[in-house]
Amino acid sequence: MTNLVYLDNNATTKIDERVLESMMPYFKEEYANPSSMYNFSKNSSDAIKQARTKVRDFVNAKDEKEIFFTSCGSESANMAIRGVLNYNKNKKHIITSKVEHPCVLNLYQALEKQGYKVDYIGVNSNGELDLEELNEAINDDTALVSIMYANNENGIINPIEKISEIIKSKNKDTKFFVDAVQAAGKIPIDVQATGVDLLSISGHKFHAPKGIGALYVNSKTMITPLIIGGHQERGKRAGTENTPYIVGLGKAVELAQEGLKYELTEVKRLRDKLETNIINKVYNARLNTGIATNRVPNTTNIGFEYIEGELILLHLSDIGICASSGSACTSGSLEPSHVLRAMNVPFTAIHGSIRFSLSRFTTEKEIDYVIEKLPPIIEKVRSISPYQKELEQLKQLRG
Ligand code: PLP
């Protein structure tokens, strides 16, 4: 097989042809500024309205006025976090988890330098959030809690409804922001049932193009805008609307909603087949999350002891297989992943951990190809590892 086997869908996804098709008229003939007064702009403004309704339905918001279009997941997170804090300047305590995406974690670290007191909640060895620690951290001064829906590196799903209950029972004025970038399109999202105040999504993680995101802000939550200018997005995010991309996001959420059942059954089946086979075929391969955890259906993170993940990735890349050794933003650096470190993954496996993330376009043939090709690659890379004695002991232990 010489084709590409793309198993890095948590980094970004292929654009769906139907999404691209829906966008094309708004690059060509329907180029009007949606805010203009003449009839020509009506198709553009109607298309944006329809896309907003589709996103509202996708997250089950009450009102389309609670949906704001942005350029990406990182912008949505910044708009939510800075927006809430700038509106409530008297409160200086904020909470997040140790395993958030850098767009939240690095922002929190910057806020710490500006005088905010930050609590970073830990996770257990499966990557599950310590709810007791969260409960104890919330106090009268807590302005905001930011916890991701699903983790980009290990796929662990946080119990959002339970977290929401904990927060509101300790301080009903504390706002709850959920980064749902890795949950959208993989599991159902319902902002009303889960009681979140703000929630972000990003189109390029579910087959829309890069450069479009959205933020849900419930009608009771006030935010100060980041981008000040024109009246667009009800004054909360100025800038002429990116009509084609907004239309594309609308189509992508519609397709994601229709495809949820497939994600939860077929994509999960292929993911399970991949991880079970790899763990059975390669001695001392460890599923970093443990098997019984609540995970999004497309993600697996497997640690191969005593070798470098980057070397595995290079060998995979040579035969057309794309995977990742951490989140896309941190690859390129040899720093061990902050997520795996927070989970206390043993030092011997942390550097040799690989994330495979599937999508609705992943085929059985591709998974079979990886199952066939990966074990000999691991053997080959291990044969030049400086830890031969340790590897031999592990092999014998395994029998
Ligand atoms: N949040 C999570 C959990 C992510 O995985 C990512 C991207 O990898 C982002 C936020 C950032 O999204 P974007 O690339 O659209 O800025």
GROMACS .gro file of C-alpha atoms and ligand atoms in nm:
model
  415
    1MET     CA    1   0.000   0.000   0.000
    2THR     CA    2   0.155   0.333  -0.101
    3ASN     CA    3  -0.143   0.553  -0.017
    4LEU     CA    4  -0.153   0.779   0.281
    5VAL     CA    5  -0.291   0.625   0.600
    6TYR     CA    6  -0.392   0.931   0.797
    7LEU     CA    7  -0.433   0.854   1.167
    8ASP     CA    8  -0.370   1.203   1.306
    9ASN     CA    9  -0.725   1.337   1.305
   10ASN     CA   10  -0.689   1.501   1.647
   11ALA     CA   11  -0.431   1.731   1.488
   12THR     CA   12  -0.655   1.818   1.196
   13THR     CA   13  -0.895   1.647   0.956
   14LYS     CA   14  -0.949   1.623   0.585
   15ILE     CA   15  -1.216   1.863   0.459
   16ASP     CA   16  -1.536   1.679   0.359
   17GLU     CA   17  -1.620   1.733  -0.011
   18ARG     CA   18  -1.978   1.824   0.085
   19VAL     CA   19  -1.847   2.096   0.316
   20LEU     CA   20  -1.625   2.237   0.042
   21GLU     CA   21  -1.914   2.233  -0.205
   22SER     CA   22  -2.140   2.423   0.036
   23MET     CA   23  -1.874   2.696   0.067
   24MET     CA   24  -1.799   2.752  -0.302
   25PRO     CA   25  -2.085   2.993  -0.393
   26TYR     CA   26  -1.974   3.227  -0.112
   27PHE     CA   27  -1.623   3.252  -0.261
   28LYS     CA   28  -1.762   3.321  -0.607
   29GLU     CA   29  -2.092   3.486  -0.687
   30GLU     CA   30  -2.220   3.547  -0.330
   31TYR     CA   31  -1.938   3.770  -0.216
   32ALA     CA   32  -2.150   4.052  -0.066
   33ASN     CA   33  -2.075   4.190   0.276
   34PRO     CA   34  -2.354   4.034   0.485
   35SER     CA   35  -2.408   4.365   0.670
   36SER     CA   36  -2.486   4.570   0.359
   37MET     CA   37  -2.832   4.711   0.299
   38TYR     CA   38  -2.896   4.604  -0.062
   39ASN     CA   39  -3.073   4.288  -0.173
   40PHE     CA   40  -2.747   4.136  -0.302
   41SER     CA   41  -2.625   4.082   0.057
   42LYS     CA   42  -2.937   3.892   0.163
   43ASN     CA   43  -2.811   3.548   0.053
   44SER     CA   44  -2.491   3.596   0.252
   45SER     CA   45  -2.668   3.714   0.567
   46ASP     CA   46  -2.928   3.435   0.535
   47ALA     CA   47  -2.651   3.175   0.495
   48ILE     CA   48  -2.483   3.298   0.815
   49LYS     CA   49  -2.815   3.288   0.997
   50GLN     CA   50  -2.871   2.927   0.887
   51ALA     CA   51  -2.521   2.824   0.991
   52ARG     CA   52  -2.576   2.984   1.334
   53THR     CA   53  -2.899   2.786   1.375
   54LYS     CA   54  -2.716   2.464   1.281
   55VAL     CA   55  -2.443   2.528   1.541
   56ARG     CA   56  -2.712   2.614   1.798
   57ASP     CA   57  -2.879   2.278   1.732
   58PHE     CA   58  -2.546   2.094   1.730
   59VAL     CA   59  -2.467   2.201   2.088
   60ASN     CA   60  -2.835   2.221   2.187
   61ALA     CA   61  -2.821   2.588   2.287
   62LYS     CA   62  -3.151   2.760   2.363
   63ASP     CA   63  -3.099   3.054   2.130
   64GLU     CA   64  -2.886   3.123   1.822
   65LYS     CA   65  -2.788   3.455   1.986
   66GLU     CA   66  -2.572   3.244   2.218
   67ILE     CA   67  -2.347   3.135   1.926
   68PHE     CA   68  -2.049   3.348   1.815
   69PHE     CA   69  -1.830   3.266   1.516
   70THR     CA   70  -1.452   3.293   1.563
   71SER     CA   71  -1.141   3.197   1.365
   72CYS     CA   72  -1.043   2.883   1.563
   73GLY     CA   73  -1.057   2.691   1.889
   74SER     CA   74  -0.772   2.897   2.037
   75GLU     CA   75  -0.954   3.223   1.969
   76SER     CA   76  -1.275   3.083   2.119
   77ALA     CA   77  -1.088   2.984   2.437
   78ASN     CA   78  -0.924   3.327   2.464
   79MET     CA   79  -1.257   3.501   2.399
   80ALA     CA   80  -1.423   3.293   2.672
   81ILE     CA   81  -1.152   3.313   2.939
   82ARG     CA   82  -1.040   3.672   2.892
   83GLY     CA   83  -1.399   3.775   2.822
   84VAL     CA   84  -1.528   3.643   3.156
   85LEU     CA   85  -1.231   3.771   3.357
   86ASN     CA   86  -1.234   4.119   3.204
   87TYR     CA   87  -1.604   4.147   3.281
   88ASN     CA   88  -1.549   4.040   3.646
   89LYS     CA   89  -1.231   4.229   3.730
   90ASN     CA   90  -1.275   4.205   4.107
   91LYS     CA   91  -1.237   3.824   4.117
   92LYS     CA   92  -0.885   3.689   4.095
   93HIS     CA   93  -0.905   3.313   4.142
   94ILE     CA   94  -0.929   3.074   3.845
   95ILE     CA   95  -0.912   2.696   3.806
   96THR     CA   96  -0.814   2.464   3.524
   97SER     CA   97  -0.664   2.116   3.483
   98LYS     CA   98  -0.303   2.010   3.429
   99VAL     CA   99  -0.389   1.841   3.099
  100GLU     CA  100  -0.557   2.124   2.904
  101HIS     CA  101  -0.455   2.221   2.553
  102PRO     CA  102  -0.185   2.494   2.539
  103CYS     CA  103  -0.448   2.748   2.426
  104VAL     CA  104  -0.591   2.727   2.779
  105LEU     CA  105  -0.283   2.627   2.980
  106ASN     CA  106  -0.050   2.893   2.839
  107LEU     CA  107  -0.318   3.158   2.874
  108TYR     CA  108  -0.368   3.062   3.239
  109GLN     CA  109   0.008   3.083   3.293
  110ALA     CA  110   0.008   3.431   3.139
  111LEU     CA  111  -0.282   3.531   3.366
  112GLU     CA  112  -0.088   3.403   3.667
  113LYS     CA  113   0.186   3.655   3.582
  114GLN     CA  114  -0.083   3.926   3.576
  115GLY     CA  115  -0.179   3.853   3.937
  116TYR     CA  116  -0.440   3.578   3.910
  117LYS     CA  117  -0.422   3.291   4.156
  118VAL     CA  118  -0.448   2.968   3.957
  119ASP     CA  119  -0.522   2.613   4.071
  120TYR     CA  120  -0.423   2.337   3.828
  121ILE     CA  121  -0.626   2.023   3.903
  122GLY     CA  122  -0.451   1.688   3.859
  123VAL     CA  123  -0.556   1.362   3.695
  124ASN     CA  124  -0.507   0.997   3.795
  125SER     CA  125  -0.293   0.746   3.605
  126ASN     CA  126  -0.579   0.686   3.357
  127GLY     CA  127  -0.604   1.059   3.283
  128GLU     CA  128  -0.927   1.107   3.479
  129LEU     CA  129  -0.977   1.439   3.658
  130ASP     CA  130  -0.956   1.453   4.039
  131LEU     CA  131  -1.307   1.577   4.121
  132GLU     CA  132  -1.237   1.595   4.495
  133GLU     CA  133  -0.943   1.829   4.435
  134LEU     CA  134  -1.165   2.041   4.210
  135ASN     CA  135  -1.437   2.056   4.473
  136GLU     CA  136  -1.190   2.170   4.738
  137ALA     CA  137  -1.034   2.434   4.512
  138ILE     CA  138  -1.353   2.636   4.442
  139ASN     CA  139  -1.409   2.933   4.674
  140ASP     CA  140  -1.602   3.262   4.689
  141ASP     CA  141  -1.337   3.438   4.480
  142THR     CA  142  -1.340   3.181   4.195
  143ALA     CA  143  -1.433   3.365   3.875
  144LEU     CA  144  -1.390   3.082   3.629
  145VAL     CA  145  -1.329   2.708   3.593
  146SER     CA  146  -1.196   2.587   3.257
  147ILE     CA  147  -1.203   2.211   3.196
  148MET     CA  148  -1.179   2.042   2.857
  149TYR     CA  149  -1.455   1.805   2.739
  150ALA     CA  150  -1.217   1.549   2.587
  151ASN     CA  151  -0.840   1.542   2.591
  152ASN     CA  152  -0.656   1.575   2.259
  153GLU     CA  153  -0.376   1.335   2.352
  154ASN     CA  154  -0.552   1.050   2.530
  155GLY     CA  155  -0.919   1.102   2.438
  156ILE     CA  156  -1.040   1.090   2.801
  157ILE     CA  157  -1.390   1.241   2.837
  158ASN     CA  158  -1.448   1.449   3.148
  159PRO     CA  159  -1.782   1.415   3.333
  160ILE     CA  160  -1.896   1.765   3.235
  161GLU     CA  161  -2.242   1.753   3.393
  162LYS     CA  162  -2.098   1.635   3.726
  163ILE     CA  163  -1.825   1.902   3.714
  164SER     CA  164  -2.090   2.164   3.645
  165GLU     CA  165  -2.290   2.048   3.949
  166ILE     CA  166  -1.979   2.060   4.171
  167ILE     CA  167  -1.896   2.414   4.056
  168LYS     CA  168  -2.248   2.553   4.096
  169SER     CA  169  -2.298   2.388   4.435
  170LYS     CA  170  -1.981   2.554   4.567
  171ASN     CA  171  -2.027   2.896   4.402
  172LYS     CA  172  -2.323   2.967   4.176
  173ASP     CA  173  -2.150   3.278   4.034
  174THR     CA  174  -1.842   3.088   3.911
  175LYS     CA  175  -1.849   3.053   3.532
  176PHE     CA  176  -1.768   2.721   3.365
  177PHE     CA  177  -1.588   2.720   3.028
  178VAL     CA  178  -1.554   2.390   2.840
  179ASP     CA  179  -1.304   2.344   2.557
  180ALA     CA  180  -1.504   2.097   2.346
  181VAL     CA  181  -1.269   2.106   2.045
  182GLN     CA  182  -1.189   1.733   2.070
  183ALA     CA  183  -1.542   1.627   2.168
  184ALA     CA  184  -1.731   1.794   1.881
  185GLY     CA  185  -1.823   1.541   1.615
  186LYS     CA  186  -1.717   1.245   1.831
  187ILE     CA  187  -1.976   1.246   2.112
  188PRO     CA  188  -2.308   1.433   2.157
  189ILE     CA  189  -2.282   1.783   2.307
  190ASP     CA  190  -2.570   1.935   2.501
  191VAL     CA  191  -2.491   2.265   2.673
  192GLN     CA  192  -2.829   2.278   2.848
  193ALA     CA  193  -2.819   1.926   2.993
  194THR     CA  194  -2.458   1.968   3.107
  195GLY     CA  195  -2.510   2.320   3.248
  196VAL     CA  196  -2.199   2.481   3.099
  197ASP     CA  197  -2.172   2.859   3.061
  198LEU     CA  198  -1.929   2.877   2.768
  199LEU     CA  199  -1.814   2.609   2.521
  200SER     CA  200  -1.575   2.617   2.224
  201ILE     CA  201  -1.555   2.415   1.902
  202SER     CA  202  -1.317   2.425   1.604
  203GLY     CA  203  -1.417   2.332   1.248
  204HIS     CA  204  -1.091   2.171   1.133
  205LYS     CA  205  -1.125   1.893   1.389
  206PHE     CA  206  -1.441   1.761   1.221
  207HIS     CA  207  -1.391   1.802   0.846
  208ALA     CA  208  -1.447   2.177   0.802
  209PRO     CA  209  -1.149   2.389   0.694
  210LYS     CA  210  -0.888   2.537   0.925
  211GLY     CA  211  -0.965   2.894   1.031
  212ILE     CA  212  -1.321   2.869   1.163
  213GLY     CA  213  -1.451   2.810   1.515
  214ALA     CA  214  -1.741   2.899   1.738
  215LEU     CA  215  -1.806   2.990   2.098
  216TYR     CA  216  -2.128   2.925   2.288
  217VAL     CA  217  -2.196   3.181   2.562
  218ASN     CA  218  -2.519   3.130   2.752
  219SER     CA  219  -2.746   3.430   2.776
  220LYS     CA  220  -2.679   3.473   3.150
  221THR     CA  221  -2.302   3.500   3.103
  222MET     CA  222  -2.151   3.841   3.034
  223ILE     CA  223  -1.820   3.876   2.852
  224THR     CA  224  -1.606   4.172   2.750
  225PRO     CA  225  -1.509   4.142   2.381
  226LEU     CA  226  -1.150   4.078   2.275
  227ILE     CA  227  -1.182   4.235   1.931
  228ILE     CA  228  -1.344   4.575   1.930
  229GLY     CA  229  -1.462   4.738   1.608
  230GLY     CA  230  -1.783   4.699   1.409
  231HIS     CA  231  -2.112   4.560   1.533
  232GLN     CA  232  -2.059   4.205   1.395
  233GLU     CA  233  -2.143   3.907   1.619
  234ARG     CA  234  -2.358   4.143   1.828
  235GLY     CA  235  -2.056   4.355   1.916
  236LYS     CA  236  -1.874   4.064   2.080
  237ARG     CA  237  -1.633   3.987   1.796
  238ALA     CA  238  -1.577   4.262   1.540
  239GLY     CA  239  -1.462   4.196   1.182
  240THR     CA  240  -1.651   4.132   0.857
  241GLU     CA  241  -1.796   3.783   0.874
  242ASN     CA  242  -1.606   3.504   0.695
  243THR     CA  243  -1.917   3.389   0.508
  244PRO     CA  244  -1.775   3.085   0.318
  245TYR     CA  245  -1.609   2.942   0.628
  246ILE     CA  246  -1.912   3.005   0.847
  247VAL     CA  247  -2.127   2.824   0.588
  248GLY     CA  248  -1.872   2.540   0.584
  249LEU     CA  249  -1.887   2.511   0.963
  250GLY     CA  250  -2.267   2.493   0.941
  251LYS     CA  251  -2.246   2.207   0.691
  252ALA     CA  252  -1.977   2.029   0.897
  253VAL     CA  253  -2.184   2.034   1.218
  254GLU     CA  254  -2.483   1.901   1.025
  255LEU     CA  255  -2.274   1.612   0.890
  256ALA     CA  256  -2.113   1.553   1.230
  257GLN     CA  257  -2.455   1.527   1.393
  258GLU     CA  258  -2.570   1.275   1.130
  259GLY     CA  259  -2.245   1.080   1.168
  260LEU     CA  260  -2.238   1.051   1.549
  261LYS     CA  261  -2.378   0.698   1.552
  262TYR     CA  262  -2.112   0.588   1.303
  263GLU     CA  263  -1.839   0.745   1.521
  264LEU     CA  264  -1.965   0.571   1.833
  265THR     CA  265  -1.992   0.229   1.667
  266GLU     CA  266  -1.776   0.186   1.355
  267VAL     CA  267  -1.493   0.431   1.430
  268LYS     CA  268  -1.478   0.289   1.785
  269ARG     CA  269  -1.469  -0.068   1.650
  270LEU     CA  270  -1.171   0.016   1.426
  271ARG     CA  271  -0.993   0.200   1.710
  272ASP     CA  272  -1.048  -0.097   1.944
  273LYS     CA  273  -0.926  -0.339   1.677
  274LEU     CA  274  -0.610  -0.135   1.629
  275GLU     CA  275  -0.524  -0.103   1.998
  276THR     CA  276  -0.610  -0.462   2.094
  277ASN     CA  277  -0.399  -0.604   1.814
  278ILE     CA  278  -0.102  -0.379   1.878
  279ILE     CA  279  -0.108  -0.449   2.251
  280ASN     CA  280  -0.131  -0.823   2.188
  281LYS     CA  281   0.140  -0.831   1.925
  282VAL     CA  282   0.402  -0.606   2.084
  283TYR     CA  283   0.539  -0.709   2.424
  284ASN     CA  284   0.514  -0.437   2.686
  285ALA     CA  285   0.303  -0.202   2.481
  286ARG     CA  286   0.084  -0.019   2.730
  287LEU     CA  287  -0.250   0.152   2.673
  288ASN     CA  288  -0.172   0.475   2.854
  289THR     CA  289  -0.534   0.537   2.957
  290GLY     CA  290  -0.626   0.183   3.065
  291ILE     CA  291  -0.897   0.000   2.872
  292ALA     CA  292  -1.199   0.071   3.093
  293THR     CA  293  -1.194   0.450   3.068
  294ASN     CA  294  -1.452   0.677   2.910
  295ARG     CA  295  -1.284   0.792   2.589
  296VAL     CA  296  -1.385   0.952   2.260
  297PRO     CA  297  -1.425   0.671   2.005
  298ASN     CA  298  -1.142   0.771   1.771
  299THR     CA  299  -0.837   0.805   1.996
  300THR     CA  300  -0.581   0.567   2.140
  301ASN     CA  301  -0.250   0.646   2.307
  302ILE     CA  302  -0.005   0.357   2.331
  303GLY     CA  303   0.333   0.359   2.505
  304PHE     CA  304   0.620   0.144   2.375
  305GLU     CA  305   0.884   0.110   2.644
  306TYR     CA  306   1.251   0.198   2.603
  307ILE     CA  307   1.232   0.363   2.261
  308GLU     CA  308   1.182   0.711   2.114
  309GLY     CA  309   0.838   0.789   1.971
  310GLU     CA  310   0.991   1.020   1.709
  311LEU     CA  311   1.187   0.729   1.562
  312ILE     CA  312   0.868   0.521   1.537
  313LEU     CA  313   0.692   0.814   1.367
  314LEU     CA  314   0.972   0.848   1.111
  315HIS     CA  315   0.951   0.478   1.021
  316LEU     CA  316   0.572   0.499   0.998
  317SER     CA  317   0.597   0.812   0.786
  318ASP     CA  318   0.829   0.628   0.542
  319ILE     CA  319   0.548   0.384   0.467
  320GLY     CA  320   0.275   0.648   0.449
  321ILE     CA  321   0.133   0.623   0.802
  322CYS     CA  322   0.069   0.952   0.987
  323ALA     CA  323   0.040   0.947   1.366
  324SER     CA  324   0.161   1.170   1.645
  325SER     CA  325   0.381   1.147   1.952
  326GLY     CA  326   0.198   1.420   2.140
  327SER     CA  327  -0.027   1.713   2.053
  328ALA     CA  328   0.051   1.881   1.720
  329CYS     CA  329   0.151   2.199   1.898
  330THR     CA  330   0.421   2.032   2.105
  331SER     CA  331   0.563   1.795   1.847
  332GLY     CA  332   0.887   1.934   1.716
  333SER     CA  333   1.004   1.964   2.074
  334LEU     CA  334   1.148   1.666   2.259
  335GLU     CA  335   0.986   1.774   2.588
  336PRO     CA  336   0.777   1.484   2.717
  337SER     CA  337   0.405   1.548   2.687
  338HIS     CA  338   0.257   1.744   2.980
  339VAL     CA  339  -0.053   1.521   2.962
  340LEU     CA  340   0.139   1.193   2.996
  341ARG     CA  341   0.353   1.349   3.270
  342ALA     CA  342   0.040   1.453   3.463
  343MET     CA  343  -0.080   1.091   3.430
  344ASN     CA  344   0.251   0.965   3.573
  345VAL     CA  345   0.317   0.747   3.270
  346PRO     CA  346   0.648   0.574   3.354
  347PHE     CA  347   0.957   0.749   3.224
  348THR     CA  348   1.042   0.433   3.026
  349ALA     CA  349   0.720   0.462   2.819
  350ILE     CA  350   0.656   0.837   2.804
  351HIS     CA  351   0.907   0.903   2.524
  352GLY     CA  352   0.783   0.605   2.322
  353SER     CA  353   0.413   0.696   2.331
  354ILE     CA  354   0.218   0.726   2.008
  355ARG     CA  355  -0.128   0.873   1.954
  356PHE     CA  356  -0.342   0.729   1.677
  357SER     CA  357  -0.659   0.925   1.600
  358LEU     CA  358  -0.911   0.793   1.346
  359SER     CA  359  -1.198   0.958   1.158
  360ARG     CA  360  -1.506   0.858   0.963
  361PHE     CA  361  -1.279   0.829   0.657
  362THR     CA  362  -1.054   0.563   0.819
  363THR     CA  363  -1.098   0.221   0.657
  364GLU     CA  364  -1.058  -0.136   0.784
  365LYS     CA  365  -0.788  -0.192   0.522
  366GLU     CA  366  -0.587   0.098   0.665
  367ILE     CA  367  -0.617  -0.036   1.020
  368ASP     CA  368  -0.509  -0.385   0.902
  369TYR     CA  369  -0.209  -0.225   0.730
  370VAL     CA  370  -0.099  -0.054   1.054
  371ILE     CA  371  -0.153  -0.376   1.253
  372GLU     CA  372   0.072  -0.557   1.003
  373LYS     CA  373   0.345  -0.291   0.977
  374LEU     CA  374   0.382  -0.146   1.326
  375PRO     CA  375   0.504  -0.450   1.530
  376PRO     CA  376   0.813  -0.512   1.309
  377ILE     CA  377   0.893  -0.139   1.324
  378ILE     CA  378   0.886  -0.151   1.705
  379GLU     CA  379   1.111  -0.460   1.698
  380LYS     CA  380   1.355  -0.281   1.466
  381VAL     CA  381   1.365   0.038   1.675
  382ARG     CA  382   1.404  -0.165   1.994
  383SER     CA  383   1.695  -0.357   1.842
  384ILE     CA  384   1.901  -0.035   1.847
  385SER     CA  385   1.777   0.082   2.187
  386PRO     CA  386   2.053   0.130   2.450
  387TYR     CA  387   1.826  -0.053   2.700
  388GLN     CA  388   1.880  -0.410   2.572
  389LYS     CA  389   1.912  -0.564   2.920
  390GLU     CA  390   1.583  -0.410   3.037
  391LEU     CA  391   1.404  -0.510   2.715
  392GLU     CA  392   1.525  -0.869   2.749
  393GLN     CA  393   1.392  -0.881   3.107
  394LEU     CA  394   1.053  -0.747   2.993
  395LYS     CA  395   1.037  -1.001   2.712
  396GLN     CA  396   1.103  -1.285   2.954
  397LEU     CA  397   0.849  -1.155   3.203
  398ARG     CA  398   0.593  -1.155   2.923
  399GLY     CA  399   0.693  -1.517   2.843
  400PLP     N1  400  -0.839   2.265   2.227
  400PLP     C1  401  -0.803   2.139   2.202
  400PLP     C2  402  -0.842   2.032   2.299
  400PLP     C3  403  -0.732   2.109   2.085
  400PLP     O1  404  -0.697   1.982   2.061
  400PLP     C4  405  -0.697   2.214   1.997
  400PLP     C5  406  -0.616   2.186   1.877
  400PLP     O2  407  -0.540   2.091   1.871
  400PLP     C6  408  -0.738   2.343   2.029
  400PLP     C7  409  -0.809   2.365   2.144
  400PLP     C8  410  -0.703   2.459   1.941
  400PLP     O3  411  -0.785   2.463   1.828
  400PLP     P1  412  -0.741   2.548   1.700
  400PLP     O4  413  -0.632   2.471   1.633
  400PLP     O5  414  -0.864   2.556   1.616
  400PLP     O6  415  -0.697   2.680   1.750
   0.00000   0.00000   0.00000
